[in-house]
């Protein structure tokens, strides 16, 4: 795998449910085409040239050295660290990425810093070793459909939904906290599906985050977009209430909620380029 060096690693995220964040890989072999917001931003900033380059991840070779320097600096400000917003920490079929992620989790946990992890890959079973990785981390998967054909179309190189759930359930059964990001949830003109059935597969988790699909032409064109997402959010809230699951509905998903996640995924240096608006039609389905 190719490597890069970075000057900094830990940063304070603007995502509404996050705190500090780490992205220790540049690019992501999962190649989601919802589109992937992180990829679009990196292209707009000239950090990567195209989709093909995005699919060839590069590991941040000095990630652990950076952490050794940055943890003492930020330790007292950090509530938890999210892995990751602009890559995938357990990239499917990339053991080098998983190894580095495990080292990072271990390093953070050593300083009693809790990790909140999100993947479209598979969780390694070693995470149940709470002597090494701590017991307070939260492990999540993205899960928006039961239809594997839909997955192959929109998240072509990620793990199957079935395998993601299986690996998450394993961690849950071993007593670890688990969560699911049901986001970006597609509109019916992309796929007709029963949200209750999807939720039924993940009734064991501790937390569900639900959010709409943004930046997709077809989804935006869906006539009843506002009503649809509002009703879906109500379904998720009701499901979570019945199953005693913590819930967060992403800002702007329900009607009259005009709050927006501020600046997501990208470090201050990129934010300063003032390139938040996404209008690159070639990347939108
Ligand atoms: S898994 Fe996440 S970072 Fe990777 S391509 Fe998909 S949306 Fe982008």
mmCIF file of C-alpha atoms and ligand atoms in Angstrom:
data_model
loop_
_atom_site.group_PDB
_atom_site.id
_atom_site.type_symbol
_atom_site.label_atom_id
_atom_site.label_comp_id
_atom_site.label_asym_id
_atom_site.label_seq_id
_atom_site.Cartn_x
_atom_site.Cartn_y
_atom_site.Cartn_z
ATOM 1 C CA UNK A 1 0.000 0.000 0.000
ATOM 2 C CA UNK A 2 1.173 3.510 -0.715
ATOM 3 C CA UNK A 3 1.874 5.820 2.204
ATOM 4 C CA UNK A 4 1.820 9.542 2.893
ATOM 5 C CA UNK A 5 3.081 11.722 5.730
ATOM 6 C CA UNK A 6 0.927 14.284 7.496
ATOM 7 C CA UNK A 7 1.730 17.218 9.751
ATOM 8 C CA UNK A 8 -1.288 16.789 12.030
ATOM 9 C CA UNK A 9 -3.853 14.089 12.739
ATOM 10 C CA UNK A 10 -6.349 14.874 15.521
ATOM 11 C CA UNK A 11 -8.838 17.646 14.806
ATOM 12 C CA UNK A 12 -12.067 18.985 16.226
ATOM 13 C CA UNK A 13 -14.941 17.978 13.959
ATOM 14 C CA UNK A 14 -17.950 20.117 13.024
ATOM 15 C CA UNK A 15 -20.265 17.097 12.667
ATOM 16 C CA UNK A 16 -23.226 17.450 14.997
ATOM 17 C CA UNK A 17 -22.702 14.112 16.749
ATOM 18 C CA UNK A 18 -18.907 14.073 16.759
ATOM 19 C CA UNK A 19 -16.111 15.534 18.854
ATOM 20 C CA UNK A 20 -12.503 15.037 17.798
ATOM 21 C CA UNK A 21 -11.782 13.009 14.685
ATOM 22 C CA UNK A 22 -8.982 11.111 12.942
ATOM 23 C CA UNK A 23 -8.610 10.246 9.259
ATOM 24 C CA UNK A 24 -5.465 8.158 9.029
ATOM 25 C CA UNK A 25 -5.901 7.107 5.384
ATOM 26 C CA UNK A 26 -6.155 9.235 2.249
ATOM 27 C CA UNK A 27 -8.772 7.808 -0.121
ATOM 28 C CA UNK A 28 -11.147 4.875 0.316
ATOM 29 C CA UNK A 29 -11.353 1.638 -1.639
ATOM 30 C CA UNK A 30 -15.082 1.273 -0.888
ATOM 31 C CA UNK A 31 -15.748 3.767 -3.673
ATOM 32 C CA UNK A 32 -19.292 4.805 -2.688
ATOM 33 C CA UNK A 33 -21.166 6.688 -5.363
ATOM 34 C CA UNK A 34 -24.047 8.250 -3.382
ATOM 35 C CA UNK A 35 -21.721 10.314 -3.919
ATOM 36 C CA UNK A 36 -19.006 10.148 -1.269
ATOM 37 C CA UNK A 37 -18.862 13.677 0.171
ATOM 38 C CA UNK A 38 -15.272 13.226 1.324
ATOM 39 C CA UNK A 39 -14.122 12.250 -2.159
ATOM 40 C CA UNK A 40 -15.906 15.182 -3.772
ATOM 41 C CA UNK A 41 -14.303 17.603 -1.334
ATOM 42 C CA UNK A 42 -10.820 16.171 -1.835
ATOM 43 C CA UNK A 43 -11.238 16.450 -5.603
ATOM 44 C CA UNK A 44 -12.446 20.017 -5.355
ATOM 45 C CA UNK A 45 -9.444 20.883 -3.215
ATOM 46 C CA UNK A 46 -7.088 19.221 -5.712
ATOM 47 C CA UNK A 47 -5.899 16.626 -3.174
ATOM 48 C CA UNK A 48 -6.956 13.759 -5.424
ATOM 49 C CA UNK A 49 -7.484 13.850 -9.177
ATOM 50 C CA UNK A 50 -10.280 11.399 -9.811
ATOM 51 C CA UNK A 51 -12.352 8.418 -8.657
ATOM 52 C CA UNK A 52 -9.634 5.967 -9.695
ATOM 53 C CA UNK A 53 -7.114 7.664 -7.439
ATOM 54 C CA UNK A 54 -9.660 7.773 -4.571
ATOM 55 C CA UNK A 55 -9.971 3.990 -4.826
ATOM 56 C CA UNK A 56 -6.252 3.569 -4.089
ATOM 57 C CA UNK A 57 -5.940 4.398 -0.402
ATOM 58 C CA UNK A 58 -2.722 5.703 1.101
ATOM 59 C CA UNK A 59 -1.943 5.116 4.746
ATOM 60 C CA UNK A 60 -0.641 7.944 6.929
ATOM 61 C CA UNK A 61 2.681 6.356 7.832
ATOM 62 C CA UNK A 62 3.440 8.713 10.733
ATOM 63 C CA UNK A 63 -0.035 8.462 12.318
ATOM 64 C CA UNK A 64 1.160 6.917 15.588
ATOM 65 C CA UNK A 65 4.043 9.389 16.013
ATOM 66 C CA UNK A 66 1.609 12.239 15.472
ATOM 67 C CA UNK A 67 -0.707 10.797 18.101
ATOM 68 C CA UNK A 68 2.139 10.623 20.617
ATOM 69 C CA UNK A 69 2.651 14.361 20.112
ATOM 70 C CA UNK A 70 -0.998 15.391 19.914
ATOM 71 C CA UNK A 71 -2.599 13.342 22.687
ATOM 72 C CA UNK A 72 -0.911 15.297 25.518
ATOM 73 C CA UNK A 73 -1.942 18.551 23.810
ATOM 74 C CA UNK A 74 -5.641 17.726 23.367
ATOM 75 C CA UNK A 75 -6.248 15.073 25.984
ATOM 76 C CA UNK A 76 -8.208 17.284 28.373
ATOM 77 C CA UNK A 77 -10.431 18.672 25.632
ATOM 78 C CA UNK A 78 -11.346 15.359 24.013
ATOM 79 C CA UNK A 79 -14.640 13.698 24.921
ATOM 80 C CA UNK A 80 -14.135 10.968 22.329
ATOM 81 C CA UNK A 81 -12.449 10.438 18.973
ATOM 82 C CA UNK A 82 -14.437 9.502 15.874
ATOM 83 C CA UNK A 83 -12.831 7.226 13.265
ATOM 84 C CA UNK A 84 -13.383 8.300 10.489
ATOM 85 C CA UNK A 85 -15.272 10.876 8.434
ATOM 86 C CA UNK A 86 -13.216 10.959 5.246
ATOM 87 C CA UNK A 87 -12.093 7.368 4.889
ATOM 88 C CA UNK A 88 -13.026 3.952 6.320
ATOM 89 C CA UNK A 89 -11.085 2.609 9.341
ATOM 90 C CA UNK A 90 -11.819 -1.051 8.556
ATOM 91 C CA UNK A 91 -11.654 -0.856 4.786
ATOM 92 C CA UNK A 92 -12.809 -4.145 3.347
ATOM 93 C CA UNK A 93 -9.937 -6.407 2.244
ATOM 94 C CA UNK A 94 -7.273 -3.930 3.403
ATOM 95 C CA UNK A 95 -5.602 -5.558 6.449
ATOM 96 C CA UNK A 96 -2.978 -2.777 6.557
ATOM 97 C CA UNK A 97 -5.722 -0.250 7.237
ATOM 98 C CA UNK A 98 -7.306 -2.442 9.912
ATOM 99 C CA UNK A 99 -3.901 -2.975 11.593
ATOM 100 C CA UNK A 100 -3.207 0.750 11.782
ATOM 101 C CA UNK A 101 -6.732 1.432 13.047
ATOM 102 C CA UNK A 102 -6.320 -1.159 15.793
ATOM 103 C CA UNK A 103 -3.015 0.435 16.830
ATOM 104 C CA UNK A 104 -4.670 3.849 16.915
ATOM 105 C CA UNK A 105 -7.586 2.631 19.026
ATOM 106 C CA UNK A 106 -5.177 0.929 21.408
ATOM 107 C CA UNK A 107 -3.041 4.097 21.655
ATOM 108 C CA UNK A 108 -6.053 6.337 22.370
ATOM 109 C CA UNK A 109 -7.566 3.900 24.854
ATOM 110 C CA UNK A 110 -4.225 3.744 26.676
ATOM 111 C CA UNK A 111 -4.811 7.402 27.568
ATOM 112 C CA UNK A 112 -8.440 6.655 28.459
ATOM 113 C CA UNK A 113 -9.710 8.326 25.290
ATOM 114 C CA UNK A 114 -12.844 6.629 24.056
ATOM 115 C CA UNK A 115 -13.218 5.834 20.341
ATOM 116 C CA UNK A 116 -16.399 5.939 18.265
ATOM 117 C CA UNK A 117 -15.850 3.944 15.105
ATOM 118 C CA UNK A 118 -17.870 3.720 11.892
ATOM 119 C CA UNK A 119 -17.285 1.333 9.007
ATOM 120 C CA UNK A 120 -18.711 -0.262 5.904
ATOM 121 C CA UNK A 121 -16.234 -3.091 6.447
ATOM 122 C CA UNK A 122 -15.949 -5.922 8.946
ATOM 123 C CA UNK A 123 -14.882 -5.569 12.565
ATOM 124 C CA UNK A 124 -11.944 -7.756 13.632
ATOM 125 C CA UNK A 125 -12.855 -10.079 16.489
ATOM 126 C CA UNK A 126 -9.770 -9.011 18.471
ATOM 127 C CA UNK A 127 -11.664 -5.882 19.514
ATOM 128 C CA UNK A 128 -13.373 -7.938 22.185
ATOM 129 C CA UNK A 129 -10.040 -8.015 24.016
ATOM 130 C CA UNK A 130 -10.957 -5.198 26.379
ATOM 131 C CA UNK A 131 -7.610 -5.395 28.187
ATOM 132 C CA UNK A 132 -6.032 -4.153 24.991
ATOM 133 C CA UNK A 133 -8.728 -1.998 23.396
ATOM 134 C CA UNK A 134 -10.853 -0.838 26.297
ATOM 135 C CA UNK A 135 -14.516 -1.527 26.929
ATOM 136 C CA UNK A 136 -16.046 1.914 26.414
ATOM 137 C CA UNK A 137 -15.558 2.305 22.674
ATOM 138 C CA UNK A 138 -18.605 2.399 20.405
ATOM 139 C CA UNK A 139 -18.567 0.403 17.190
ATOM 140 C CA UNK A 140 -20.891 1.284 14.334
ATOM 141 C CA UNK A 141 -21.736 0.289 10.792
ATOM 142 C CA UNK A 142 -23.480 2.135 7.997
ATOM 143 C CA UNK A 143 -26.592 0.246 6.943
ATOM 144 C CA UNK A 144 -29.255 1.713 4.660
ATOM 145 C CA UNK A 145 -30.835 -1.255 2.866
ATOM 146 C CA UNK A 146 -31.332 -5.009 2.910
ATOM 147 C CA UNK A 147 -30.834 -5.221 -0.833
ATOM 148 C CA UNK A 148 -27.315 -6.374 -1.705
ATOM 149 C CA UNK A 149 -27.839 -5.313 -5.322
ATOM 150 C CA UNK A 150 -28.363 -1.771 -4.093
ATOM 151 C CA UNK A 151 -25.151 -2.089 -2.063
ATOM 152 C CA UNK A 152 -23.192 -3.270 -5.087
ATOM 153 C CA UNK A 153 -24.462 -0.291 -7.059
ATOM 154 C CA UNK A 154 -23.899 2.445 -4.471
ATOM 155 C CA UNK A 155 -21.147 1.042 -2.220
ATOM 156 C CA UNK A 156 -19.473 -1.234 -4.756
ATOM 157 C CA UNK A 157 -16.373 -2.433 -2.901
ATOM 158 C CA UNK A 158 -17.547 -2.445 0.708
ATOM 159 C CA UNK A 159 -18.522 -5.511 2.775
ATOM 160 C CA UNK A 160 -21.977 -7.011 2.290
ATOM 161 C CA UNK A 161 -24.721 -5.758 4.606
ATOM 162 C CA UNK A 162 -25.106 -9.275 5.960
ATOM 163 C CA UNK A 163 -21.438 -9.552 6.951
ATOM 164 C CA UNK A 164 -21.377 -6.060 8.459
ATOM 165 C CA UNK A 165 -24.314 -6.873 10.716
ATOM 166 C CA UNK A 166 -22.834 -10.227 11.655
ATOM 167 C CA UNK A 167 -19.542 -8.657 12.773
ATOM 168 C CA UNK A 168 -21.378 -5.927 14.692
ATOM 169 C CA UNK A 169 -23.624 -8.452 16.414
ATOM 170 C CA UNK A 170 -20.541 -10.390 17.474
ATOM 171 C CA UNK A 171 -19.173 -7.325 19.271
ATOM 172 C CA UNK A 172 -22.590 -6.658 20.818
ATOM 173 C CA UNK A 173 -22.861 -10.241 22.066
ATOM 174 C CA UNK A 174 -19.483 -9.851 23.723
ATOM 175 C CA UNK A 175 -20.761 -6.858 25.678
ATOM 176 C CA UNK A 176 -19.448 -3.952 23.590
ATOM 177 C CA UNK A 177 -21.515 -0.881 22.687
ATOM 178 C CA UNK A 178 -22.745 -0.831 19.100
ATOM 179 C CA UNK A 179 -24.536 1.649 16.860
ATOM 180 C CA UNK A 180 -25.767 2.043 13.285
ATOM 181 C CA UNK A 181 -25.732 4.989 10.938
ATOM 182 C CA UNK A 182 -28.819 4.665 8.723
ATOM 183 C CA UNK A 183 -27.469 7.352 6.454
ATOM 184 C CA UNK A 184 -27.630 8.346 3.645
ATOM 185 C CA UNK A 185 -31.082 6.759 3.485
ATOM 186 C CA UNK A 186 -32.231 6.557 -0.182
ATOM 187 C CA UNK A 187 -35.537 7.877 -1.506
ATOM 188 C CA UNK A 188 -38.079 5.446 -3.102
ATOM 189 C CA UNK A 189 -37.153 6.536 -6.641
ATOM 190 C CA UNK A 190 -33.729 4.955 -5.987
ATOM 191 C CA UNK A 191 -35.049 1.894 -4.188
ATOM 192 C CA UNK A 192 -38.418 0.927 -2.755
ATOM 193 C CA UNK A 193 -37.967 -0.642 0.661
ATOM 194 C CA UNK A 194 -39.513 -1.149 4.056
ATOM 195 C CA UNK A 195 -37.666 0.881 6.677
ATOM 196 C CA UNK A 196 -39.214 -1.129 9.505
ATOM 197 C CA UNK A 197 -37.701 -4.344 8.111
ATOM 198 C CA UNK A 198 -34.290 -2.679 7.905
ATOM 199 C CA UNK A 199 -34.556 -1.473 11.495
ATOM 200 C CA UNK A 200 -35.698 -4.937 12.569
ATOM 201 C CA UNK A 201 -32.254 -6.294 11.615
ATOM 202 C CA UNK A 202 -30.498 -3.941 14.006
ATOM 203 C CA UNK A 203 -32.761 -3.965 17.037
ATOM 204 C CA UNK A 204 -29.830 -5.158 19.202
ATOM 205 C CA UNK A 205 -27.791 -1.940 18.903
ATOM 206 C CA UNK A 206 -27.471 0.798 21.519
ATOM 207 C CA UNK A 207 -27.852 3.786 19.195
ATOM 208 C CA UNK A 208 -29.207 4.629 15.735
ATOM 209 C CA UNK A 209 -28.435 7.748 13.720
ATOM 210 C CA UNK A 210 -30.760 8.478 10.830
ATOM 211 C CA UNK A 211 -30.180 10.962 8.008
ATOM 212 C CA UNK A 212 -31.258 11.734 4.491
ATOM 213 C CA UNK A 213 -29.381 11.395 1.240
ATOM 214 C CA UNK A 214 -27.933 14.744 0.206
ATOM 215 C CA UNK A 215 -26.167 15.834 -2.958
ATOM 216 C CA UNK A 216 -27.845 13.222 -5.131
ATOM 217 C CA UNK A 217 -29.795 14.534 -8.101
ATOM 218 C CA UNK A 218 -32.366 11.724 -8.186
ATOM 219 C CA UNK A 219 -33.041 11.892 -4.479
ATOM 220 C CA UNK A 220 -33.484 15.667 -4.607
ATOM 221 C CA UNK A 221 -35.857 15.277 -7.554
ATOM 222 C CA UNK A 222 -38.115 12.933 -5.607
ATOM 223 C CA UNK A 223 -41.357 14.910 -5.338
ATOM 224 C CA UNK A 224 -42.259 14.166 -1.759
ATOM 225 C CA UNK A 225 -38.683 14.305 -0.489
ATOM 226 C CA UNK A 226 -39.538 16.455 2.576
ATOM 227 C CA UNK A 227 -42.575 14.397 3.626
ATOM 228 C CA UNK A 228 -40.760 11.147 2.960
ATOM 229 C CA UNK A 229 -37.813 11.908 5.229
ATOM 230 C CA UNK A 230 -40.031 13.398 7.891
ATOM 231 C CA UNK A 231 -42.114 10.197 8.020
ATOM 232 C CA UNK A 232 -39.008 7.995 8.003
ATOM 233 C CA UNK A 233 -37.576 9.937 10.931
ATOM 234 C CA UNK A 234 -40.836 9.424 12.842
ATOM 235 C CA UNK A 235 -40.622 5.679 12.133
ATOM 236 C CA UNK A 236 -37.052 5.545 13.424
ATOM 237 C CA UNK A 237 -37.904 7.513 16.574
ATOM 238 C CA UNK A 238 -40.861 5.233 17.297
ATOM 239 C CA UNK A 239 -38.788 2.101 16.684
ATOM 240 C CA UNK A 240 -36.045 3.322 19.007
ATOM 241 C CA UNK A 241 -38.563 4.242 21.698
ATOM 242 C CA UNK A 242 -40.115 0.763 21.547
ATOM 243 C CA UNK A 243 -36.731 -0.962 21.647
ATOM 244 C CA UNK A 244 -35.056 1.304 24.188
ATOM 245 C CA UNK A 245 -32.436 2.483 21.691
ATOM 246 C CA UNK A 246 -30.807 5.910 21.772
ATOM 247 C CA UNK A 247 -31.655 7.888 18.626
ATOM 248 C CA UNK A 248 -30.304 10.902 16.778
ATOM 249 C CA UNK A 249 -31.994 12.316 13.701
ATOM 250 C CA UNK A 250 -29.532 14.301 11.610
ATOM 251 C CA UNK A 251 -30.248 18.011 11.361
ATOM 252 C CA UNK A 252 -32.406 18.937 8.386
ATOM 253 C CA UNK A 253 -33.967 15.475 8.017
ATOM 254 C CA UNK A 254 -37.293 16.383 9.592
ATOM 255 C CA UNK A 255 -39.527 19.202 8.375
ATOM 256 C CA UNK A 256 -39.007 22.569 10.015
ATOM 257 C CA UNK A 257 -35.592 21.462 11.254
ATOM 258 C CA UNK A 258 -33.385 23.921 9.447
ATOM 259 C CA UNK A 259 -30.254 23.216 11.466
ATOM 260 C CA UNK A 260 -27.304 22.033 9.458
ATOM 261 C CA UNK A 261 -24.229 20.064 10.341
ATOM 262 C CA UNK A 262 -21.620 22.751 10.014
ATOM 263 C CA UNK A 263 -18.466 21.818 8.210
ATOM 264 C CA UNK A 264 -17.975 18.129 8.076
ATOM 265 C CA UNK A 265 -15.169 15.720 7.304
ATOM 266 C CA UNK A 266 -12.488 18.138 6.344
ATOM 267 C CA UNK A 267 -9.722 19.624 8.423
ATOM 268 C CA UNK A 268 -9.407 23.341 9.083
ATOM 269 C CA UNK A 269 -6.863 23.735 6.322
ATOM 270 C CA UNK A 270 -9.389 22.581 3.757
ATOM 271 C CA UNK A 271 -12.283 24.431 5.335
ATOM 272 C CA UNK A 272 -10.293 27.600 4.889
ATOM 273 C CA UNK A 273 -10.391 27.084 1.160
ATOM 274 C CA UNK A 274 -14.100 27.867 1.404
ATOM 275 C CA UNK A 275 -15.128 24.975 -0.808
ATOM 276 C CA UNK A 276 -18.082 23.604 1.043
ATOM 277 C CA UNK A 277 -20.688 23.944 -1.692
ATOM 278 C CA UNK A 278 -21.007 20.788 -3.794
ATOM 279 C CA UNK A 279 -22.163 21.304 -7.346
ATOM 280 C CA UNK A 280 -20.080 18.916 -9.398
ATOM 281 C CA UNK A 281 -22.812 17.238 -11.476
ATOM 282 C CA UNK A 282 -20.546 14.570 -12.946
ATOM 283 C CA UNK A 283 -20.240 13.059 -9.505
ATOM 284 C CA UNK A 284 -23.920 13.014 -8.731
ATOM 285 C CA UNK A 285 -26.090 10.126 -9.798
HETATM 286 S S1 LIG B 1 -16.940 4.200 2.947
HETATM 287 FE FE1 LIG B 1 -17.196 6.358 3.470
HETATM 288 S S2 LIG B 1 -15.260 7.345 2.917
HETATM 289 FE FE2 LIG B 1 -15.330 5.358 1.901
HETATM 290 S S3 LIG B 1 -16.099 5.816 -0.149
HETATM 291 FE FE3 LIG B 1 -17.847 5.197 1.167
HETATM 292 S S4 LIG B 1 -18.668 7.133 1.946
HETATM 293 FE FE4 LIG B 1 -16.607 7.579 1.157
#
